[in-house]
């Protein structure tokens, strides 16, 4: 083993990815006097209103790809071909790569993101891997940004509002068991996603991986289904925030607040990804404090610590006041709320979506992955247990969320708000309602980030219109932002007389991408297994060359449990609790699956008609999967040495430390 010239920790922090970073521009040195004078003049000029306006307008111009350095890529393709043939041992240190780059000039053209880059010598899969890994999106996100973005998107109306509907259907213990089950495979799936996102920080992340490791048709269907989910989420959250104002004043027209919240979200996202990251971090912090505060307050209420209120204890878990499960068809009612639980957990995966815009993707992703366990435990399961103690599932205030679409947005059916009302604590109900408003605005803000990054990846992969790949000079996917802002105007459907009509429209719009999170998690696990299969075919061991490795059993657990979940949801949707076959209920929950299947079939026919891909070809073969294109380039010899050292240290530790290291 060769000696390292610098500590691996330094290499990790630099996140060596020399072929995708933008070339920095430096000025030649001048005298200090002239430098000071020119700096003062330039500062005054920069603060001039006309200059500010010009800079603002110029920022929307197309990204200047000529500023990006040229890249030599042919040696990667040739190296992978030799590895497939077994002619050479896999070695890819930075020194060897740089030497090959200087010798191999045939691939020297422009930066791969440049529209004029010549991809004629590369296969379509190689092109997809290269162009998504070298996206010109602004790389301004830090570790804390990714952590808070993922946290903020997953603590939203799914937790604060739709848990009311779920509690009414399944009862407190039924609700807890469903959330635990969904949370278990969510956690394992995020482990698989972390491995892929650490090795391949490509734009689109989990919607790009199916294209690289399964086939393009699966990638096409998943990407559009996932994008549609978030495109509809923004206007829905705007409506939810506007209608929540009715808690204080039901005379003001909700369109007023839709406009206010819409403008706020648009401005935040026009500041660029760094501005978005800062705002979302702040909003997410408020939500975390609110959830922790609610749980502490809930303990006091349950213990009878509120003056004038009786001791509650476990009374709401027993009949006749409540019960552990719904008295009527308890198991079917539990299956019926699977879609609600999936909706609540959706957004946790966004930490991987930001990998391509992170300055340190390995560090950011690894930290975000480990914190997912605590989010599931503290922010979901503890909160679910607490509302089960505080609110009986038979509470009539929950019936609005059971019998109508109000459960999507109406804070009056939120078990968090109901619990505070029942305790008769002054001011706190208003505070909790304000928290819910902040929550839904935050989710609406995150939906802009999620949809635009997925749409940009769709454009890069040539699975949609070319303008989706448009990036302005600030590194913003402006074409995608305009689409999302246009979809946000759907929030003005709230002007239609009768809120139930508006909510019914949104429920059907959401059904187009219903269960999107489950299908996305399914293909993440399959992608990880296909990647490992391709590595094994080349006689390469994942543990010896990846900075983070998720065990194969984790992906198999995710696949099996998600398939079982989809089957149970199908049964409960077609034969809902308390009645016979209900076609409307089925399509409201499972229409997304039909749309997904139709998208897959249409793209398969397109691939057959225009590219000659056989309709019977369901998988990329292990030979076709390129395990190196799009990879984050690091010194693998240094990585192997660090992995071996960490493994030896971990083996000497007690079992409890190994468990702690896995989760923390």
Tab-separated table of N, CA and C in Angstrom, residues 113-205:
chain	number	residue	atom	x	y	z
A	113	UNK	N	-21.018	19.799	-20.386
A	113	UNK	CA	-22.314	20.475	-20.300
A	113	UNK	C	-22.534	21.444	-21.452
A	114	UNK	N	-21.480	21.731	-22.212
A	114	UNK	CA	-21.584	22.681	-23.324
A	114	UNK	C	-22.481	22.107	-24.413
A	115	UNK	N	-23.391	22.906	-24.961
A	115	UNK	CA	-24.301	22.398	-26.006
A	115	UNK	C	-23.578	21.849	-27.228
A	116	UNK	N	-22.352	22.325	-27.498
A	116	UNK	CA	-21.620	21.893	-28.690
A	116	UNK	C	-20.659	20.747	-28.419
A	117	UNK	N	-20.698	20.179	-27.217
A	117	UNK	CA	-19.786	19.075	-26.913
A	117	UNK	C	-20.094	17.881	-27.818
A	118	UNK	N	-19.058	17.246	-28.326
A	118	UNK	CA	-19.207	16.135	-29.266
A	118	UNK	C	-19.331	14.815	-28.500
A	119	UNK	N	-20.539	14.252	-28.496
A	119	UNK	CA	-20.785	12.969	-27.829
A	119	UNK	C	-20.832	11.806	-28.825
A	120	UNK	N	-20.352	12.024	-30.041
A	120	UNK	CA	-20.484	11.001	-31.082
A	120	UNK	C	-19.720	9.728	-30.760
A	121	UNK	N	-18.681	9.825	-29.934
A	121	UNK	CA	-17.886	8.638	-29.604
A	121	UNK	C	-18.374	7.946	-28.339
A	122	UNK	N	-19.464	8.430	-27.761
A	122	UNK	CA	-19.977	7.862	-26.522
A	122	UNK	C	-21.346	7.236	-26.752
A	123	UNK	N	-21.629	6.215	-25.970
A	123	UNK	CA	-22.960	5.618	-26.025
A	123	UNK	C	-23.953	6.544	-25.328
A	124	UNK	N	-25.246	6.250	-25.509
A	124	UNK	CA	-26.276	7.081	-24.882
A	124	UNK	C	-26.184	7.009	-23.362
A	125	UNK	N	-25.904	5.825	-22.820
A	125	UNK	CA	-25.778	5.686	-21.375
A	125	UNK	C	-24.597	6.487	-20.847
A	126	UNK	N	-23.487	6.463	-21.586
A	126	UNK	CA	-22.325	7.244	-21.177
A	126	UNK	C	-22.645	8.736	-21.198
A	127	UNK	N	-23.346	9.160	-22.225
A	127	UNK	CA	-23.733	10.567	-22.318
A	127	UNK	C	-24.631	10.958	-21.152
A	128	UNK	N	-25.603	10.097	-20.826
A	128	UNK	CA	-26.509	10.393	-19.717
A	128	UNK	C	-25.742	10.542	-18.411
A	129	UNK	N	-24.788	9.643	-18.174
A	129	UNK	CA	-24.021	9.683	-16.931
A	129	UNK	C	-23.142	10.923	-16.856
A	130	UNK	N	-22.523	11.263	-17.987
A	130	UNK	CA	-21.607	12.409	-18.006
A	130	UNK	C	-22.354	13.717	-17.809
A	131	UNK	N	-23.401	13.920	-18.589
A	131	UNK	CA	-24.066	15.226	-18.599
A	131	UNK	C	-24.810	15.502	-17.296
A	132	UNK	N	-25.299	14.448	-16.616
A	132	UNK	CA	-25.979	14.670	-15.338
A	132	UNK	C	-24.992	14.869	-14.200
A	133	UNK	N	-23.769	14.354	-14.342
A	133	UNK	CA	-22.768	14.529	-13.288
A	133	UNK	C	-22.037	15.854	-13.410
A	134	UNK	N	-22.146	16.519	-14.552
A	134	UNK	CA	-21.423	17.771	-14.774
A	134	UNK	C	-22.386	18.918	-15.055
A	135	UNK	N	-23.505	18.893	-14.394
A	135	UNK	CA	-24.524	19.919	-14.570
A	135	UNK	C	-24.021	21.269	-14.063
A	136	UNK	N	-24.296	22.362	-14.775
A	136	UNK	CA	-23.803	23.677	-14.346
A	136	UNK	C	-24.623	24.344	-13.252
A	137	UNK	N	-25.517	23.612	-12.590
A	137	UNK	CA	-26.280	24.208	-11.497
A	137	UNK	C	-25.334	24.752	-10.431
A	138	UNK	N	-25.737	25.826	-9.794
A	138	UNK	CA	-24.902	26.469	-8.780
A	138	UNK	C	-24.610	25.509	-7.638
A	139	UNK	N	-23.336	25.406	-7.275
A	139	UNK	CA	-22.922	24.513	-6.197
A	139	UNK	C	-22.720	25.322	-4.918
A	140	UNK	N	-23.826	25.795	-4.362
A	140	UNK	CA	-23.769	26.694	-3.207
A	140	UNK	C	-24.323	26.071	-1.938
A	141	UNK	N	-24.864	24.860	-2.013
A	141	UNK	CA	-25.451	24.245	-0.830
A	141	UNK	C	-24.367	23.679	0.076
A	142	UNK	N	-24.568	23.826	1.375
A	142	UNK	CA	-23.656	23.276	2.364
A	142	UNK	C	-24.336	22.104	3.072
A	143	UNK	N	-23.570	21.457	3.945
A	143	UNK	CA	-24.093	20.290	4.649
A	143	UNK	C	-25.360	20.627	5.426
A	144	UNK	N	-25.347	21.731	6.141
A	144	UNK	CA	-26.524	22.101	6.941
A	144	UNK	C	-27.723	22.404	6.052
A	145	UNK	N	-27.483	22.941	4.853
A	145	UNK	CA	-28.588	23.216	3.939
A	145	UNK	C	-29.290	21.927	3.540
A	146	UNK	N	-28.507	20.928	3.107
A	146	UNK	CA	-29.108	19.661	2.683
A	146	UNK	C	-29.847	18.996	3.830
A	147	UNK	N	-29.261	19.055	5.020
A	147	UNK	CA	-29.899	18.437	6.185
A	147	UNK	C	-31.242	19.090	6.483
A	148	UNK	N	-31.280	20.411	6.484
A	148	UNK	CA	-32.512	21.122	6.812
A	148	UNK	C	-33.531	21.039	5.686
A	149	UNK	N	-33.072	21.026	4.431
A	149	UNK	CA	-34.003	20.895	3.305
A	149	UNK	C	-34.752	19.577	3.394
A	150	UNK	N	-34.010	18.503	3.626
A	150	UNK	CA	-34.639	17.189	3.746
A	150	UNK	C	-35.575	17.142	4.941
A	151	UNK	N	-35.130	17.723	6.053
A	151	UNK	CA	-35.949	17.727	7.264
A	151	UNK	C	-37.209	18.560	7.077
A	152	UNK	N	-37.047	19.729	6.456
A	152	UNK	CA	-38.185	20.623	6.276
A	152	UNK	C	-39.244	20.060	5.363
A	153	UNK	N	-38.815	19.379	4.286
A	153	UNK	CA	-39.780	18.831	3.337
A	153	UNK	C	-40.565	17.674	3.926
A	154	UNK	N	-39.981	16.978	4.902
A	154	UNK	CA	-40.646	15.800	5.457
A	154	UNK	C	-41.491	16.115	6.687
A	155	UNK	N	-41.374	17.322	7.233
A	155	UNK	CA	-42.252	17.751	8.329
A	155	UNK	C	-43.210	18.772	7.749
A	156	UNK	N	-44.350	18.298	7.297
A	156	UNK	CA	-45.284	19.185	6.624
A	156	UNK	C	-46.717	18.849	6.946
A	157	UNK	N	-47.585	19.140	5.995
A	157	UNK	CA	-49.011	18.906	6.204
A	157	UNK	C	-49.312	17.421	6.369
A	158	UNK	N	-48.446	16.556	5.830
A	158	UNK	CA	-48.655	15.123	6.012
A	158	UNK	C	-48.615	14.719	7.469
A	159	UNK	N	-47.754	15.386	8.249
A	159	UNK	CA	-47.673	15.105	9.677
A	159	UNK	C	-48.690	15.921	10.463
A	160	UNK	N	-48.796	17.202	10.179
A	160	UNK	CA	-49.608	18.096	11.004
A	160	UNK	C	-51.104	18.002	10.714
A	161	UNK	N	-51.482	17.679	9.478
A	161	UNK	CA	-52.906	17.728	9.111
A	161	UNK	C	-53.476	16.345	8.800
A	162	UNK	N	-52.871	15.621	7.841
A	162	UNK	CA	-53.483	14.361	7.402
A	162	UNK	C	-53.417	13.264	8.450
A	163	UNK	N	-52.627	13.446	9.510
A	163	UNK	CA	-52.667	12.470	10.599
A	163	UNK	C	-54.032	12.458	11.270
A	164	UNK	N	-54.803	13.539	11.123
A	164	UNK	CA	-56.164	13.541	11.664
A	164	UNK	C	-57.019	12.502	10.982
A	165	UNK	N	-56.977	12.454	9.656
A	165	UNK	CA	-57.714	11.447	8.903
A	165	UNK	C	-57.227	10.051	9.254
A	166	UNK	N	-55.918	9.902	9.373
A	166	UNK	CA	-55.350	8.587	9.666
A	166	UNK	C	-55.743	8.106	11.054
A	167	UNK	N	-55.733	9.009	12.029
A	167	UNK	CA	-56.125	8.640	13.391
A	167	UNK	C	-57.581	8.219	13.434
A	168	UNK	N	-58.445	8.928	12.733
A	168	UNK	CA	-59.867	8.588	12.711
A	168	UNK	C	-60.105	7.232	12.068
A	169	UNK	N	-59.309	6.869	11.088
A	169	UNK	CA	-59.484	5.589	10.400
A	169	UNK	C	-58.911	4.414	11.184
A	170	UNK	N	-57.689	4.552	11.694
A	170	UNK	CA	-56.965	3.388	12.204
A	170	UNK	C	-56.892	3.307	13.714
A	171	UNK	N	-57.188	4.389	14.429
A	171	UNK	CA	-57.001	4.372	15.864
A	171	UNK	C	-55.545	4.649	16.212
A	172	UNK	N	-55.247	4.927	17.488
A	172	UNK	CA	-53.887	5.337	17.863
A	172	UNK	C	-52.820	4.281	17.625
A	173	UNK	N	-53.086	3.027	18.025
A	173	UNK	CA	-52.076	1.987	17.827
A	173	UNK	C	-51.974	1.598	16.360
A	174	UNK	N	-53.099	1.547	15.663
A	174	UNK	CA	-53.063	1.256	14.232
A	174	UNK	C	-52.271	2.306	13.475
A	175	UNK	N	-52.478	3.577	13.844
A	175	UNK	CA	-51.729	4.669	13.223
A	175	UNK	C	-50.238	4.514	13.486
A	176	UNK	N	-49.876	4.195	14.718
A	176	UNK	CA	-48.464	4.043	15.077
A	176	UNK	C	-47.818	2.890	14.324
A	177	UNK	N	-48.508	1.755	14.224
A	177	UNK	CA	-47.941	0.591	13.541
A	177	UNK	C	-47.708	0.873	12.054
A	178	UNK	N	-48.654	1.550	11.420
A	178	UNK	CA	-48.487	1.872	9.996
A	178	UNK	C	-47.311	2.816	9.803
A	179	UNK	N	-47.214	3.837	10.645
A	179	UNK	CA	-46.097	4.793	10.517
A	179	UNK	C	-44.759	4.108	10.790
A	180	UNK	N	-44.724	3.157	11.740
A	180	UNK	CA	-43.488	2.425	12.013
A	180	UNK	C	-43.093	1.567	10.821
A	181	UNK	N	-44.069	0.924	10.208
A	181	UNK	CA	-43.800	0.057	9.061
A	181	UNK	C	-43.276	0.872	7.882
A	182	UNK	N	-43.960	1.968	7.559
A	182	UNK	CA	-43.508	2.823	6.458
A	182	UNK	C	-42.147	3.433	6.789
A	183	UNK	N	-41.952	3.823	8.037
A	183	UNK	CA	-40.678	4.413	8.441
A	183	UNK	C	-39.523	3.449	8.346
A	184	UNK	N	-39.773	2.152	8.571
A	184	UNK	CA	-38.688	1.167	8.529
A	184	UNK	C	-38.094	1.046	7.138
A	185	UNK	N	-38.938	0.900	6.111
A	185	UNK	CA	-38.342	0.768	4.776
A	185	UNK	C	-37.938	2.122	4.200
A	186	UNK	N	-38.486	3.205	4.744
A	186	UNK	CA	-37.983	4.523	4.346
A	186	UNK	C	-36.537	4.685	4.795
A	187	UNK	N	-36.253	4.270	6.019
A	187	UNK	CA	-34.889	4.377	6.548
A	187	UNK	C	-33.915	3.515	5.756
A	188	UNK	N	-34.281	2.265	5.485
A	188	UNK	CA	-33.370	1.387	4.743
A	188	UNK	C	-33.194	1.860	3.303
A	189	UNK	N	-34.261	2.388	2.706
A	189	UNK	CA	-34.153	2.896	1.336
A	189	UNK	C	-33.225	4.096	1.273
A	190	UNK	N	-33.272	4.952	2.282
A	190	UNK	CA	-32.374	6.106	2.293
A	190	UNK	C	-30.919	5.679	2.442
A	191	UNK	N	-30.680	4.525	3.081
A	191	UNK	CA	-29.314	3.999	3.153
A	191	UNK	C	-28.827	3.610	1.759
A	192	UNK	N	-29.680	2.942	0.989
A	192	UNK	CA	-29.327	2.583	-0.390
A	192	UNK	C	-29.128	3.831	-1.240
A	193	UNK	N	-30.000	4.811	-1.057
A	193	UNK	CA	-29.891	6.051	-1.819
A	193	UNK	C	-28.604	6.794	-1.475
A	194	UNK	N	-28.209	6.768	-0.214
A	194	UNK	CA	-26.990	7.460	0.196
A	194	UNK	C	-25.768	6.879	-0.498
A	195	UNK	N	-25.735	5.568	-0.641
A	195	UNK	CA	-24.608	4.944	-1.342
A	195	UNK	C	-24.505	5.447	-2.774
A	196	UNK	N	-25.621	5.418	-3.487
A	196	UNK	CA	-25.615	5.831	-4.888
A	196	UNK	C	-25.333	7.324	-5.026
A	197	UNK	N	-25.941	8.140	-4.168
A	197	UNK	CA	-25.769	9.589	-4.283
A	197	UNK	C	-24.362	10.028	-3.904
A	198	UNK	N	-23.722	9.302	-2.987
A	198	UNK	CA	-22.343	9.618	-2.625
A	198	UNK	C	-21.397	9.308	-3.773
A	199	UNK	N	-21.625	8.176	-4.427
A	199	UNK	CA	-20.760	7.778	-5.545
A	199	UNK	C	-21.097	8.527	-6.821
A	200	UNK	N	-22.384	8.828	-7.026
A	200	UNK	CA	-22.840	9.479	-8.260
A	200	UNK	C	-23.630	10.750	-7.921
A	201	UNK	N	-22.967	11.864	-7.626
A	201	UNK	CA	-23.693	13.116	-7.358
A	201	UNK	C	-24.186	13.740	-8.655
A	202	UNK	N	-25.192	13.111	-9.251
A	202	UNK	CA	-25.712	13.544	-10.550
A	202	UNK	C	-27.001	14.322	-10.353
A	203	UNK	N	-27.331	15.167	-11.306
A	203	UNK	CA	-28.583	15.917	-11.228
A	203	UNK	C	-29.757	14.952	-11.344
A	204	UNK	N	-30.760	15.176	-10.517
A	204	UNK	CA	-31.913	14.281	-10.518
A	204	UNK	C	-31.777	13.118	-9.575
A	205	UNK	N	-30.545	12.749	-9.238
A	205	UNK	CA	-30.261	11.675	-8.284
A	205	UNK	C	-31.150	10.451	-8.499
